[in-house]
PDB file of C-alpha atoms in Angstrom:
ATOM      1  CA  MET A   1     -83.981  48.403 -20.714  1.00  0.00           C
ATOM      2  CA  LEU A   2     -85.798  45.184 -19.775  1.00  0.00           C
ATOM      3  CA  ARG A   3     -89.401  45.677 -19.007  1.00  0.00           C
ATOM      4  CA  ASN A   4     -91.949  43.342 -17.565  1.00  0.00           C
ATOM      5  CA  VAL A   5     -89.314  40.562 -16.985  1.00  0.00           C
ATOM      6  CA  SER A   6     -90.172  38.437 -14.038  1.00  0.00           C
ATOM      7  CA  PRO A   7     -87.504  37.929 -11.356  1.00  0.00           C
ATOM      8  CA  ILE A   8     -87.621  34.147 -11.906  1.00  0.00           C
ATOM      9  CA  ALA A   9     -86.855  34.506 -15.591  1.00  0.00           C
ATOM     10  CA  LEU A  10     -83.992  36.852 -14.828  1.00  0.00           C
ATOM     11  CA  LEU A  11     -82.585  34.370 -12.306  1.00  0.00           C
ATOM     12  CA  LEU A  12     -82.736  31.532 -14.800  1.00  0.00           C
ATOM     13  CA  ALA A  13     -81.027  33.657 -17.436  1.00  0.00           C
ATOM     14  CA  CYS A  14     -78.170  34.521 -15.074  1.00  0.00           C
ATOM     15  CA  ALA A  15     -77.716  30.879 -14.152  1.00  0.00           C
ATOM     16  CA  ALA A  16     -77.489  29.989 -17.821  1.00  0.00           C
ATOM     17  CA  LEU A  17     -74.765  32.584 -18.233  1.00  0.00           C
ATOM     18  CA  GLN A  18     -72.837  31.077 -15.254  1.00  0.00           C
ATOM     19  CA  GLY A  19     -73.464  33.755 -12.750  1.00  0.00           C
ATOM     20  CA  CYS A  20     -74.228  36.534 -15.213  1.00  0.00           C
ATOM     21  CA  GLY A  21     -70.639  36.583 -16.341  1.00  0.00           C
ATOM     22  CA  GLY A  22     -71.675  36.618 -19.941  1.00  0.00           C
ATOM     23  CA  GLY A  23     -70.261  33.101 -20.637  1.00  0.00           C
ATOM     24  CA  GLY A  24     -66.516  33.002 -20.372  1.00  0.00           C
ATOM     25  CA  GLY A  25     -65.485  30.302 -17.970  1.00  0.00           C
ATOM     26  CA  GLY A  26     -66.094  31.901 -14.611  1.00  0.00           C
ATOM     27  CA  ASP A  27     -63.560  31.774 -11.773  1.00  0.00           C
ATOM     28  CA  THR A  28     -63.350  28.020 -11.086  1.00  0.00           C
ATOM     29  CA  THR A  29     -60.395  27.206  -8.711  1.00  0.00           C
ATOM     30  CA  PRO A  30     -57.756  24.928 -10.416  1.00  0.00           C
ATOM     31  CA  PRO A  31     -57.051  21.523  -8.789  1.00  0.00           C
ATOM     32  CA  PRO A  32     -54.105  21.408  -6.372  1.00  0.00           C
ATOM     33  CA  ALA A  33     -50.715  20.298  -7.703  1.00  0.00           C
ATOM     34  CA  PRO A  34     -49.930  16.633  -6.973  1.00  0.00           C
ATOM     35  CA  THR A  35     -47.884  16.013  -3.873  1.00  0.00           C
ATOM     36  CA  PRO A  36     -44.363  14.820  -4.837  1.00  0.00           C
ATOM     37  CA  ALA A  37     -43.497  11.251  -3.884  1.00  0.00           C
ATOM     38  CA  PRO A  38     -41.346  11.038  -0.752  1.00  0.00           C
ATOM     39  CA  THR A  39     -37.630  10.422  -1.265  1.00  0.00           C
ATOM     40  CA  PRO A  40     -36.961   6.710  -0.600  1.00  0.00           C
ATOM     41  CA  ALA A  41     -34.898   5.976   2.462  1.00  0.00           C
ATOM     42  CA  PRO A  42     -31.296   4.942   1.676  1.00  0.00           C
ATOM     43  CA  THR A  43     -30.552   1.226   1.733  1.00  0.00           C
ATOM     44  CA  PRO A  44     -29.006   0.409   5.098  1.00  0.00           C
ATOM     45  CA  ALA A  45     -25.408  -0.752   5.066  1.00  0.00           C
ATOM     46  CA  PRO A  46     -24.961  -4.513   5.604  1.00  0.00           C
ATOM     47  CA  THR A  47     -24.352  -5.569   9.153  1.00  0.00           C
ATOM     48  CA  PRO A  48     -20.619  -6.248   9.550  1.00  0.00           C
ATOM     49  CA  THR A  49     -19.645  -9.811  10.373  1.00  0.00           C
ATOM     50  CA  ALA A  50     -18.967 -10.145  14.068  1.00  0.00           C
ATOM     51  CA  ILE A  51     -15.486 -11.518  14.696  1.00  0.00           C
ATOM     52  CA  PRO A  52     -15.443 -14.332  17.278  1.00  0.00           C
ATOM     53  CA  PRO A  53     -12.821 -14.135  20.005  1.00  0.00           C
ATOM     54  CA  LEU A  54      -9.552 -16.001  19.636  1.00  0.00           C
ATOM     55  CA  ALA A  55      -9.649 -19.277  21.578  1.00  0.00           C
ATOM     56  CA  GLN A  56      -7.482 -19.374  24.667  1.00  0.00           C
ATOM     57  CA  PRO A  57      -5.133 -20.934  25.476  1.00  0.00           C
ATOM     58  CA  PRO A  58      -3.691 -21.750  22.034  1.00  0.00           C
ATOM     59  CA  MET A  59      -3.130 -25.391  21.113  1.00  0.00           C
ATOM     60  CA  ASP A  60       0.535 -26.318  20.732  1.00  0.00           C
ATOM     61  CA  ILE A  61       1.110 -28.220  17.464  1.00  0.00           C
ATOM     62  CA  SER A  62       4.906 -28.184  17.508  1.00  0.00           C
ATOM     63  CA  GLY A  63       6.768 -31.146  16.066  1.00  0.00           C
ATOM     64  CA  GLU A  64       4.996 -33.651  13.841  1.00  0.00           C
ATOM     65  CA  GLY A  65       2.033 -35.932  14.330  1.00  0.00           C
ATOM     66  CA  ALA A  66      -0.636 -33.547  15.644  1.00  0.00           C
ATOM     67  CA  VAL A  67      -4.144 -33.918  14.251  1.00  0.00           C
ATOM     68  CA  VAL A  68      -6.743 -31.155  14.360  1.00  0.00           C
ATOM     69  CA  GLY A  69     -10.323 -31.874  13.358  1.00  0.00           C
ATOM     70  CA  THR A  70     -12.391 -34.739  12.016  1.00  0.00           C
ATOM     71  CA  ALA A  71     -11.214 -36.811   9.036  1.00  0.00           C
ATOM     72  CA  TYR A  72     -13.100 -35.595   5.949  1.00  0.00           C
ATOM     73  CA  PHE A  73     -10.776 -35.289   2.968  1.00  0.00           C
ATOM     74  CA  PRO A  74      -8.723 -38.155   1.514  1.00  0.00           C
ATOM     75  CA  GLY A  75      -5.039 -38.083   2.382  1.00  0.00           C
ATOM     76  CA  GLY A  76      -2.390 -36.908  -0.043  1.00  0.00           C
ATOM     77  CA  ASP A  77      -2.576 -34.796  -3.159  1.00  0.00           C
ATOM     78  CA  THR A  78      -5.440 -35.499  -5.542  1.00  0.00           C
ATOM     79  CA  ALA A  79      -4.836 -36.672  -9.113  1.00  0.00           C
ATOM     80  CA  SER A  80      -5.112 -33.054 -10.307  1.00  0.00           C
ATOM     81  CA  GLY A  81      -2.644 -31.830  -7.701  1.00  0.00           C
ATOM     82  CA  GLY A  82       1.092 -32.127  -7.378  1.00  0.00           C
ATOM     83  CA  GLN A  83       2.439 -35.445  -8.562  1.00  0.00           C
ATOM     84  CA  GLY A  84       6.069 -34.357  -8.899  1.00  0.00           C
ATOM     85  CA  GLN A  85       5.665 -31.865 -11.748  1.00  0.00           C
ATOM     86  CA  PRO A  86       6.142 -28.111 -11.079  1.00  0.00           C
ATOM     87  CA  VAL A  87       2.931 -26.501  -9.832  1.00  0.00           C
ATOM     88  CA  ASP A  88       2.571 -22.733 -10.267  1.00  0.00           C
ATOM     89  CA  GLY A  89       6.310 -22.793 -10.977  1.00  0.00           C
ATOM     90  CA  ILE A  90       6.965 -24.375  -7.570  1.00  0.00           C
ATOM     91  CA  PRO A  91       9.395 -27.302  -7.893  1.00  0.00           C
ATOM     92  CA  CYS A  92       9.275 -30.649  -6.176  1.00  0.00           C
ATOM     93  CA  GLY A  93      12.698 -31.796  -5.022  1.00  0.00           C
ATOM     94  CA  ALA A  94      14.838 -32.522  -2.024  1.00  0.00           C
ATOM     95  CA  PRO A  95      13.833 -30.430   1.033  1.00  0.00           C
ATOM     96  CA  VAL A  96      16.001 -27.359   1.626  1.00  0.00           C
ATOM     97  CA  GLU A  97      15.274 -25.405   4.813  1.00  0.00           C
ATOM     98  CA  THR A  98      17.353 -22.252   4.333  1.00  0.00           C
ATOM     99  CA  TYR A  99      14.037 -20.372   4.427  1.00  0.00           C
ATOM    100  CA  HIS A 100      11.507 -22.149   6.679  1.00  0.00           C
ATOM    101  CA  ILE A 101       8.233 -20.630   7.928  1.00  0.00           C
ATOM    102  CA  HIS A 102       4.743 -21.891   8.756  1.00  0.00           C
ATOM    103  CA  SER A 103       1.177 -20.691   8.348  1.00  0.00           C
ATOM    104  CA  HIS A 104      -1.916 -22.523   9.576  1.00  0.00           C
ATOM    105  CA  LEU A 105      -5.169 -23.447   7.828  1.00  0.00           C
ATOM    106  CA  THR A 106      -8.415 -24.299   9.608  1.00  0.00           C
ATOM    107  CA  ILE A 107     -11.519 -25.414   7.700  1.00  0.00           C
ATOM    108  CA  ALA A 108     -14.729 -25.580   9.764  1.00  0.00           C
ATOM    109  CA  LEU A 109     -18.033 -26.919   8.414  1.00  0.00           C
ATOM    110  CA  ASN A 110     -21.147 -26.224  10.508  1.00  0.00           C
ATOM    111  CA  ASP A 111     -18.973 -25.554  13.573  1.00  0.00           C
ATOM    112  CA  VAL A 112     -17.035 -28.827  13.120  1.00  0.00           C
ATOM    113  CA  LEU A 113     -13.310 -28.622  12.380  1.00  0.00           C
ATOM    114  CA  LEU A 114     -12.238 -30.701   9.375  1.00  0.00           C
ATOM    115  CA  GLU A 115      -8.766 -32.203   9.295  1.00  0.00           C
ATOM    116  CA  VAL A 116      -6.468 -30.733   6.648  1.00  0.00           C
ATOM    117  CA  PRO A 117      -4.830 -34.025   5.700  1.00  0.00           C
ATOM    118  CA  GLY A 118      -1.173 -34.757   5.652  1.00  0.00           C
ATOM    119  CA  PRO A 119       1.123 -35.284   4.107  1.00  0.00           C
ATOM    120  CA  LEU A 120       0.244 -32.942   1.248  1.00  0.00           C
ATOM    121  CA  GLY A 121       2.890 -31.875  -1.234  1.00  0.00           C
ATOM    122  CA  ILE A 122       5.156 -34.789  -0.316  1.00  0.00           C
ATOM    123  CA  ILE A 123       5.498 -37.440  -3.000  1.00  0.00           C
ATOM    124  CA  PRO A 124       6.645 -40.755  -1.504  1.00  0.00           C
ATOM    125  CA  ALA A 125       9.569 -42.658  -2.958  1.00  0.00           C
ATOM    126  CA  THR A 126       8.930 -45.724  -5.081  1.00  0.00           C
ATOM    127  CA  THR A 127      11.145 -48.390  -6.588  1.00  0.00           C
ATOM    128  CA  SER A 128      11.471 -46.213  -9.694  1.00  0.00           C
ATOM    129  CA  SER A 129      11.469 -42.718  -8.156  1.00  0.00           C
ATOM    130  CA  PRO A 130      13.219 -41.156  -5.164  1.00  0.00           C
ATOM    131  CA  GLY A 131      10.153 -39.061  -4.323  1.00  0.00           C
ATOM    132  CA  CYS A 132      10.179 -35.307  -3.730  1.00  0.00           C
ATOM    133  CA  THR A 133       8.807 -32.525  -1.565  1.00  0.00           C
ATOM    134  CA  TYR A 134       7.166 -29.317  -2.760  1.00  0.00           C
ATOM    135  CA  GLN A 135       8.296 -26.093  -1.135  1.00  0.00           C
ATOM    136  CA  ILE A 136       4.739 -25.857   0.251  1.00  0.00           C
ATOM    137  CA  HIS A 137       3.584 -28.975   2.097  1.00  0.00           C
ATOM    138  CA  THR A 138       2.140 -30.472   5.260  1.00  0.00           C
ATOM    139  CA  HIS A 139       3.614 -33.246   7.392  1.00  0.00           C
ATOM    140  CA  ASP A 140       0.561 -34.206   9.446  1.00  0.00           C
ATOM    141  CA  GLY A 141      -3.106 -33.443  10.036  1.00  0.00           C
ATOM    142  CA  SER A 142      -2.530 -30.380  12.211  1.00  0.00           C
ATOM    143  CA  GLY A 143      -3.288 -27.841   9.465  1.00  0.00           C
ATOM    144  CA  ARG A 144       0.190 -26.342   9.756  1.00  0.00           C
ATOM    145  CA  ILE A 145       1.526 -25.433   6.298  1.00  0.00           C
ATOM    146  CA  HIS A 146       5.305 -25.614   5.868  1.00  0.00           C
ATOM    147  CA  ILE A 147       7.119 -23.328   3.438  1.00  0.00           C
ATOM    148  CA  GLU A 148      10.689 -24.545   2.944  1.00  0.00           C
ATOM    149  CA  ALA A 149      12.937 -23.111   0.231  1.00  0.00           C
ATOM    150  CA  PRO A 150      16.587 -22.324  -0.494  1.00  0.00           C
ATOM    151  CA  ALA A 151      15.798 -18.581  -0.367  1.00  0.00           C
ATOM    152  CA  GLN A 152      12.964 -16.334   0.824  1.00  0.00           C
ATOM    153  CA  VAL A 153       9.799 -16.827  -1.204  1.00  0.00           C
ATOM    154  CA  SER A 154       6.260 -15.453  -1.225  1.00  0.00           C
ATOM    155  CA  TYR A 155       3.517 -18.029  -1.664  1.00  0.00           C
ATOM    156  CA  ASN A 156      -0.228 -17.818  -1.197  1.00  0.00           C
ATOM    157  CA  LEU A 157      -3.120 -20.053  -0.249  1.00  0.00           C
ATOM    158  CA  GLY A 158      -3.943 -20.668  -3.908  1.00  0.00           C
ATOM    159  CA  ASN A 159      -0.495 -22.229  -4.432  1.00  0.00           C
ATOM    160  CA  PHE A 160      -1.162 -24.619  -1.550  1.00  0.00           C
ATOM    161  CA  PHE A 161      -4.589 -25.641  -2.902  1.00  0.00           C
ATOM    162  CA  HIS A 162      -3.126 -26.157  -6.381  1.00  0.00           C
ATOM    163  CA  ILE A 163      -0.513 -28.533  -4.975  1.00  0.00           C
ATOM    164  CA  TRP A 164      -3.250 -30.226  -2.941  1.00  0.00           C
ATOM    165  CA  GLY A 165      -5.365 -30.441  -6.112  1.00  0.00           C
ATOM    166  CA  MET A 166      -8.501 -28.934  -4.554  1.00  0.00           C
ATOM    167  CA  PRO A 167     -10.655 -26.024  -5.776  1.00  0.00           C
ATOM    168  CA  LEU A 168     -10.466 -22.704  -3.962  1.00  0.00           C
ATOM    169  CA  ALA A 169     -12.890 -19.876  -4.709  1.00  0.00           C
ATOM    170  CA  GLU A 170     -15.178 -17.448  -2.884  1.00  0.00           C
ATOM    171  CA  ASP A 171     -17.984 -20.023  -3.191  1.00  0.00           C
ATOM    172  CA  ASN A 172     -16.032 -23.294  -3.212  1.00  0.00           C
ATOM    173  CA  ILE A 173     -13.590 -24.457  -0.567  1.00  0.00           C
ATOM    174  CA  ALA A 174     -12.015 -27.831  -1.397  1.00  0.00           C
ATOM    175  CA  GLY A 175     -15.240 -28.935  -3.077  1.00  0.00           C
ATOM    176  CA  ILE A 176     -17.535 -27.673  -0.294  1.00  0.00           C
ATOM    177  CA  THR A 177     -20.003 -25.072  -1.569  1.00  0.00           C
ATOM    178  CA  THR A 178     -22.084 -24.645   1.597  1.00  0.00           C
ATOM    179  CA  GLN A 179     -23.055 -21.049   2.263  1.00  0.00           C
ATOM    180  CA  PRO A 180     -22.246 -18.783   3.955  1.00  0.00           C
ATOM    181  CA  ILE A 181     -18.462 -18.770   3.729  1.00  0.00           C
ATOM    182  CA  VAL A 182     -16.500 -16.430   5.999  1.00  0.00           C
ATOM    183  CA  ILE A 183     -12.702 -16.239   6.122  1.00  0.00           C
ATOM    184  CA  TYR A 184     -10.841 -14.902   9.144  1.00  0.00           C
ATOM    185  CA  ILE A 185      -7.176 -13.912   9.101  1.00  0.00           C
ATOM    186  CA  THR A 186      -5.346 -13.846  12.422  1.00  0.00           C
ATOM    187  CA  GLU A 187      -1.895 -12.284  12.372  1.00  0.00           C
ATOM    188  CA  SER A 188       1.062 -13.213  14.535  1.00  0.00           C
ATOM    189  CA  ASP A 189       0.177 -10.374  16.935  1.00  0.00           C
ATOM    190  CA  GLY A 190      -3.279 -11.874  17.581  1.00  0.00           C
ATOM    191  CA  SER A 191      -5.281  -9.322  15.592  1.00  0.00           C
ATOM    192  CA  THR A 192      -8.085 -10.796  13.467  1.00  0.00           C
ATOM    193  CA  THR A 193      -9.872  -9.417  10.409  1.00  0.00           C
ATOM    194  CA  VAL A 194     -12.519 -10.703   8.007  1.00  0.00           C
ATOM    195  CA  PHE A 195     -11.092 -11.355   4.547  1.00  0.00           C
ATOM    196  CA  SER A 196     -13.124 -10.496   1.446  1.00  0.00           C
ATOM    197  CA  GLY A 197     -12.064 -11.211  -2.108  1.00  0.00           C
ATOM    198  CA  ASP A 198     -10.296 -14.060  -3.862  1.00  0.00           C
ATOM    199  CA  PRO A 199      -8.976 -16.483  -1.216  1.00  0.00           C
ATOM    200  CA  ASN A 200      -6.253 -17.619  -3.629  1.00  0.00           C
ATOM    201  CA  THR A 201      -4.480 -14.323  -2.936  1.00  0.00           C
ATOM    202  CA  ILE A 202      -4.112 -14.832   0.829  1.00  0.00           C
ATOM    203  CA  GLU A 203      -0.378 -14.781   1.496  1.00  0.00           C
ATOM    204  CA  LEU A 204       1.223 -17.472   3.620  1.00  0.00           C
ATOM    205  CA  THR A 205       3.212 -15.548   6.216  1.00  0.00           C
ATOM    206  CA  PRO A 206       4.886 -16.610   9.490  1.00  0.00           C
ATOM    207  CA  HIS A 207       2.396 -17.610  12.207  1.00  0.00           C
ATOM    208  CA  ARG A 208      -0.626 -16.442  10.174  1.00  0.00           C
ATOM    209  CA  LEU A 209      -3.809 -18.346  11.044  1.00  0.00           C
ATOM    210  CA  ILE A 210      -6.282 -18.704   8.164  1.00  0.00           C
ATOM    211  CA  THR A 211      -9.719 -19.824   9.356  1.00  0.00           C
ATOM    212  CA  ILE A 212     -12.388 -20.709   6.779  1.00  0.00           C
ATOM    213  CA  GLN A 213     -15.858 -20.977   8.294  1.00  0.00           C
ATOM    214  CA  LEU A 214     -18.509 -22.722   6.194  1.00  0.00           C
ATOM    215  CA  GLY A 215     -22.236 -23.014   6.920  1.00  0.00           C
ATOM    216  CA  ASP A 216     -24.003 -22.522  10.246  1.00  0.00           C
ATOM    217  CA  PRO A 217     -23.754 -22.172  13.150  1.00  0.00           C
ATOM    218  CA  PRO A 218     -20.783 -19.782  13.211  1.00  0.00           C
ATOM    219  CA  LEU A 219     -17.704 -20.545  15.239  1.00  0.00           C
ATOM    220  CA  ALA A 220     -17.959 -19.559  18.885  1.00  0.00           C
ATOM    221  CA  SER A 221     -14.226 -18.812  18.865  1.00  0.00           C
ATOM    222  CA  ILE A 222     -11.456 -18.787  16.288  1.00  0.00           C
ATOM    223  CA  PRO A 223      -9.154 -21.812  16.640  1.00  0.00           C
ATOM    224  CA  ASN A 224      -5.803 -20.705  17.970  1.00  0.00           C
ATOM    225  CA  PHE A 225      -2.487 -22.497  17.548  1.00  0.00           C
ATOM    226  CA  THR A 226       1.128 -22.062  18.468  1.00  0.00           C
ATOM    227  CA  TRP A 227       4.292 -23.881  17.455  1.00  0.00           C
ATOM    228  CA  THR A 228       8.051 -23.633  17.586  1.00  0.00           C
ATOM    229  CA  PRO A 229      10.193 -22.718  15.828  1.00  0.00           C
ATOM    230  CA  ASN A 230       8.729 -20.051  13.532  1.00  0.00           C
TER     231      ASN A 230
END
């Protein structure tokens, strides 16, 4: 028993023992658990490319001699293109029209149409050579690509550019590397889609319109063409 202990001394002793608990840590409340970081919001999907409407009425480029667009590229195949030798296994010889279809190529730079020159894939005759025509060729500057062969064939845009002797890639169209590059495919029924992937693989089919848009501003409408026959 404690005798003659002043209340102040007793109070100080209890404080030293952390509340008279006899030393042993007391009942201090632990700190709250950290709040977990919020789950990041998913990356939004890219905005799909808006497809311009198809120009109306279509321009008739039947026959030969039509010119579409501004002169930009030199005429004829380049030195690295078709000079009479087989290109991608495609021969150069006398024209045979047993199978005869047409596709169309438009190249637009900053909303200005560039002429796809003609003739491409047609080697003129010289005093020492009779000349020849590749089964893929153009006759004029209309952008209409002729496919003429003795039997049905399947050719693509890469074959045409190889005969032309120009580069063709997702970031290089005939030597133009301006970004962005958007490719539209319009089928014979008028439906249009945006093409993604290697442009060399785009098949040349009857009345298919291939529109390559380079730079800004975008095309207000997709150039539209018609011709007869095929």
